Coordinates of C-alpha atoms in Angstrom, one line a residue:
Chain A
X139 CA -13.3 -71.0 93.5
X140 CA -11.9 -73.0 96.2
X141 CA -14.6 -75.1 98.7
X142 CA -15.6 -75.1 102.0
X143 CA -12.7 -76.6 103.8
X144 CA -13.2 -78.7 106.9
X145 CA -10.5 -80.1 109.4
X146 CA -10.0 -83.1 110.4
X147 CA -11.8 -85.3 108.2
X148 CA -11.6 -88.0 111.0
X149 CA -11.8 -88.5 114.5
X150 CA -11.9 -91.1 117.0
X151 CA -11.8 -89.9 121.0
X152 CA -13.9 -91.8 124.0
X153 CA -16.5 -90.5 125.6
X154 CA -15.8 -88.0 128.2
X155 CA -13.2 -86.5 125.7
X156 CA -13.1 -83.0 124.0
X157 CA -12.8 -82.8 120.5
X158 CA -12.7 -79.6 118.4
X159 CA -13.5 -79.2 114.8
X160 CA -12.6 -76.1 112.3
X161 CA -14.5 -74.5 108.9
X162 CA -13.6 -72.4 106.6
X163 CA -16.9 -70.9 104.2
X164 CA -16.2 -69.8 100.6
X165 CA -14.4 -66.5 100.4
X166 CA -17.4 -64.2 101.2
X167 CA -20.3 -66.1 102.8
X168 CA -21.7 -64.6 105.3
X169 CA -23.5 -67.0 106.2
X170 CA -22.3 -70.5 107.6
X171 CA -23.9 -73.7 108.7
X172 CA -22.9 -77.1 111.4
X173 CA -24.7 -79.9 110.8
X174 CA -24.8 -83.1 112.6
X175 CA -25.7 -86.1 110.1
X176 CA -25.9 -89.5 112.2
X177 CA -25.6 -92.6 109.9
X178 CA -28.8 -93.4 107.9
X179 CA -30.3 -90.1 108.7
X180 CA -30.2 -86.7 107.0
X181 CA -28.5 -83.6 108.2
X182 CA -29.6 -81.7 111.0
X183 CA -29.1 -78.2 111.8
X184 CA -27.0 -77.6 114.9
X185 CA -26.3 -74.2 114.6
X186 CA -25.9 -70.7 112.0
X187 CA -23.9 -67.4 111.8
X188 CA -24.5 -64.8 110.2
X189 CA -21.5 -63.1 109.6
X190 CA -19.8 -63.5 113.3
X191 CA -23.5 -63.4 115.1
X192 CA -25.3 -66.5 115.7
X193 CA -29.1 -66.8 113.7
X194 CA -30.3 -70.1 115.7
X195 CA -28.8 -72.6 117.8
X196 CA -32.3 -73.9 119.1
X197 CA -31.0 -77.6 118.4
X198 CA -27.5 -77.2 119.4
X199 CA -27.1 -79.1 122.8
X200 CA -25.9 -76.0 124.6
X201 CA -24.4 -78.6 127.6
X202 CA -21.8 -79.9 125.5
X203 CA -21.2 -78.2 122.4
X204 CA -20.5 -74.7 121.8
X205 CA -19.4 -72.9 118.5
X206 CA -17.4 -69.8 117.5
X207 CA -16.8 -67.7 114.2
X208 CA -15.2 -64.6 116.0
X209 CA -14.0 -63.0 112.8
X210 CA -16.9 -64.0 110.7
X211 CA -15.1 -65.9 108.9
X212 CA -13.8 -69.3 110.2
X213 CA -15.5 -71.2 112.4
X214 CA -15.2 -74.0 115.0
X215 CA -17.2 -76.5 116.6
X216 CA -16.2 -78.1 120.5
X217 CA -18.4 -81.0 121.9
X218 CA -17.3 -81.4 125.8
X219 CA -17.7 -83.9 127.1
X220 CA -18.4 -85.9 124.0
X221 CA -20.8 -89.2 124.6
X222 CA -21.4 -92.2 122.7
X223 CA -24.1 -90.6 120.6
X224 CA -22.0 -87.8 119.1
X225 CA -20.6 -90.3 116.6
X226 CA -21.7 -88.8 113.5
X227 CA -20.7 -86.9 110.1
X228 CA -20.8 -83.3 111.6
X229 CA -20.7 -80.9 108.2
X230 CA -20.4 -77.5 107.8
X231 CA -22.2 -75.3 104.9
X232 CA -22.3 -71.6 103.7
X233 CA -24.5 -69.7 101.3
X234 CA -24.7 -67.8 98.4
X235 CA -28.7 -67.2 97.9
X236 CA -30.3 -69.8 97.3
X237 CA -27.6 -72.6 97.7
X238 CA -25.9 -74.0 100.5
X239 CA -22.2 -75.4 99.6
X240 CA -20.8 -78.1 102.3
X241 CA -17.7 -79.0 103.1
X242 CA -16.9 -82.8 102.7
X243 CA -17.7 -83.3 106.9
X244 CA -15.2 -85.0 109.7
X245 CA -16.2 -88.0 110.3
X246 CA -16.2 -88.6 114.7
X247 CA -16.4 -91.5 116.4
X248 CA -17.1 -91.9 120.2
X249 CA -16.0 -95.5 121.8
Chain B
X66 CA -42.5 -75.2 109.9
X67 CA -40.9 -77.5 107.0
X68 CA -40.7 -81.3 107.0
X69 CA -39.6 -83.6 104.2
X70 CA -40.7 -87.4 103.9
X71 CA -38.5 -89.3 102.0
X72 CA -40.1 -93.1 101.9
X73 CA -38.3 -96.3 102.2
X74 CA -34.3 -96.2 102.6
X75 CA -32.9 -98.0 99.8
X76 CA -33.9 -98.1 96.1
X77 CA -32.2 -101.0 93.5
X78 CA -32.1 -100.5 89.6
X79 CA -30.6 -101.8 87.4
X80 CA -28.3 -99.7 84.5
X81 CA -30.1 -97.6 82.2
X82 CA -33.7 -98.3 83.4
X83 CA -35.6 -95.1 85.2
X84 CA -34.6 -93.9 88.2
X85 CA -37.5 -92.1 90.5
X86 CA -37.0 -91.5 93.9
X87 CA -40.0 -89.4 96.0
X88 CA -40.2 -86.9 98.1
X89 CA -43.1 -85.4 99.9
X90 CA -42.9 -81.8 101.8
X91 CA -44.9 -79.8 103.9
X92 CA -43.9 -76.2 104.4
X93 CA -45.9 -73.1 106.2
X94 CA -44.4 -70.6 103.3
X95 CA -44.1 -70.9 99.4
X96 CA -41.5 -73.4 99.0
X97 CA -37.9 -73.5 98.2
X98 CA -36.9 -77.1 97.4
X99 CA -33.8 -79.1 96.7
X100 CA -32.4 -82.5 96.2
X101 CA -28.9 -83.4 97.5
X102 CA -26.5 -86.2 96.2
X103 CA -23.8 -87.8 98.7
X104 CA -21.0 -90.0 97.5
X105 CA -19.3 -92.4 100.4
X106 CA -17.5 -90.0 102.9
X107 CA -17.7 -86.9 100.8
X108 CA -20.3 -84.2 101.4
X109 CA -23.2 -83.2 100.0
X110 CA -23.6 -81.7 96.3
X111 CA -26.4 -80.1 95.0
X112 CA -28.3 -81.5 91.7
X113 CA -31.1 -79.4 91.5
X114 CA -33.1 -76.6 93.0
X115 CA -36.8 -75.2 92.6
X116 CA -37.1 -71.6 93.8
X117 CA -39.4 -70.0 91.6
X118 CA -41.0 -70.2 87.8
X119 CA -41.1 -73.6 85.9
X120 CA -41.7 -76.7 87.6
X121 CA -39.5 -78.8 85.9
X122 CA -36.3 -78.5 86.9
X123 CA -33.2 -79.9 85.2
X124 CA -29.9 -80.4 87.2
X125 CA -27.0 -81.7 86.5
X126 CA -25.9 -85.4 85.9
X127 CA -29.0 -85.8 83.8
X128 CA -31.2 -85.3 86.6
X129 CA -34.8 -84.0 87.0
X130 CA -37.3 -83.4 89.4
X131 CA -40.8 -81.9 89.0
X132 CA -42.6 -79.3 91.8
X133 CA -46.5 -80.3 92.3
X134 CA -47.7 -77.7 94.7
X135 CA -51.1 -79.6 94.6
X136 CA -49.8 -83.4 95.7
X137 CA -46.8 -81.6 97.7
X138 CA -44.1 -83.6 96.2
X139 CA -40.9 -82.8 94.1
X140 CA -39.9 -86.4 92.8
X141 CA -36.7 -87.0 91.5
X142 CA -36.0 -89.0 88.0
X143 CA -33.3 -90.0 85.3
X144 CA -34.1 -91.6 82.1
X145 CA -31.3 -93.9 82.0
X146 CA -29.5 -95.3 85.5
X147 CA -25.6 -95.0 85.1
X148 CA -23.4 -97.0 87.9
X149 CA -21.5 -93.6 88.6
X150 CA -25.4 -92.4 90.0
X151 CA -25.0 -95.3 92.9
X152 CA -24.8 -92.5 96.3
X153 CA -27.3 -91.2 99.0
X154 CA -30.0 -88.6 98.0
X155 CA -31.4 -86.1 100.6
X156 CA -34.0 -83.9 99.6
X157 CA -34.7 -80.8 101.6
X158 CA -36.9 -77.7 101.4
X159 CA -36.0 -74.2 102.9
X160 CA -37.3 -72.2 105.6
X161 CA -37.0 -68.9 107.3
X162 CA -33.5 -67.8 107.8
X163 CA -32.5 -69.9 104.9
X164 CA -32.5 -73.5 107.1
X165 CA -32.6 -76.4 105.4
X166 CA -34.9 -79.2 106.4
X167 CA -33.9 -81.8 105.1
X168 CA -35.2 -86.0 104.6
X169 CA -33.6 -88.9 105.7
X170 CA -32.5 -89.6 102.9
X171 CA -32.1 -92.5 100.0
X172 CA -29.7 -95.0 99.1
X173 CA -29.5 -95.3 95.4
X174 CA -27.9 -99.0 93.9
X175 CA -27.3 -99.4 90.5
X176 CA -27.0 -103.5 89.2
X177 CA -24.9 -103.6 86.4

């Protein structure tokens, strides 16, 4: 069964740049997951789908980023403008019950 | 709503002694709870879960970790530190709409 897939897996940009970033779940999770993980701290919950419907986006900073899965499927992330305090792991996740799979993250950096 | 307190940042041990790293949680509903391992720029794997039943629970890699509903924790263990176990450990516990909360997180070292 192949993984959650994430594209790139690094980025650099400067602030005031746009920077998009894609997901693909495992074939048949409905639910997916972005995740912003800065260095030294754990994951945090930007926003979730459910199927193409979003569940919560209370901590996704609405001014900047937005997010997409229009098919329910795939998904991507957009941070415009980015800032210096974007850099970060951003990681995407989908479920099957219990357990959250994540992809192995892009890696952004802001200068 | 869930939290997860994960104390210090950075645990050292040498190979094959006892590995225990803590973690506290406070949660509004019955908790679902679960450690994470991260290896350097990869993402995060899971190692163990407690949903319901037993509160032991065995995971892969030889780990362990053990629900206490009355002290709020679900520690982590391994008998006998390898060098391969040397990566980041998260552990979070679940909340409505299946979010994850998760802890800062620890960095495991391994001396040879």
């Amino acid at each position: 069964e192949a993984g959650v897939a994430q594209s790139p897996r690094y980025k650099i940009i400067e602030k005031r740049q746009s920077v998009a970033f894609w997901c693909n779940p495992i074939s048949g999770h409905a639910t997916l997951y972005w995740y912003q993980q800065i260095l030294g701290q754990g994951p945090k919950l930007l926003i979730q789908f459910q199927n193409n419907g979003v569940v919560d986006d209370s901590q996704l900073p609405k001014d900047r980023f937005s997010a997409e899965r229009l098919k329910g499927v795939d998904s991507t992330l957009k941070i415009q403008p980015a800032k210096l305090e974007d850099s970060a792991v951003y990681l995407c996740a989908s479920t099957s019950q219990y357990e959250q799979f994540f992809g192995p993250g892009t890696r952004l950096t802001v200068l | 709503a869930q939290s997860v307190t994960q104390l210090g940042s950075h645990v050292s041990v040498s190979e094959g002694a006892l590995v225990l790293l803590r973690c506290n949680y406070s949660s509004s509903v019955p908790p679902y709870l679960f450690w994470y391992v991260q290896y350097p720029n990869q993402g995060l794997q899971l190692l163990l879960k407690y949903t319901t039943g037993a509160t032991l629970v065995k995971g892969i890699n030889g780990f362990e970790a053990e629900f206490k509903k009355s002290e709020t924790s679900f520690h982590l263990t391994k008998p006998s530190a390898h060098m391969s176990d040397a990566a980041e450990y998260f552990c979070a516990v679940r909340g409505a709409n299946s979010k994850l909360t998760f802890g800062k997180g620890i960095t495991l070292s391994v001396r040879p």
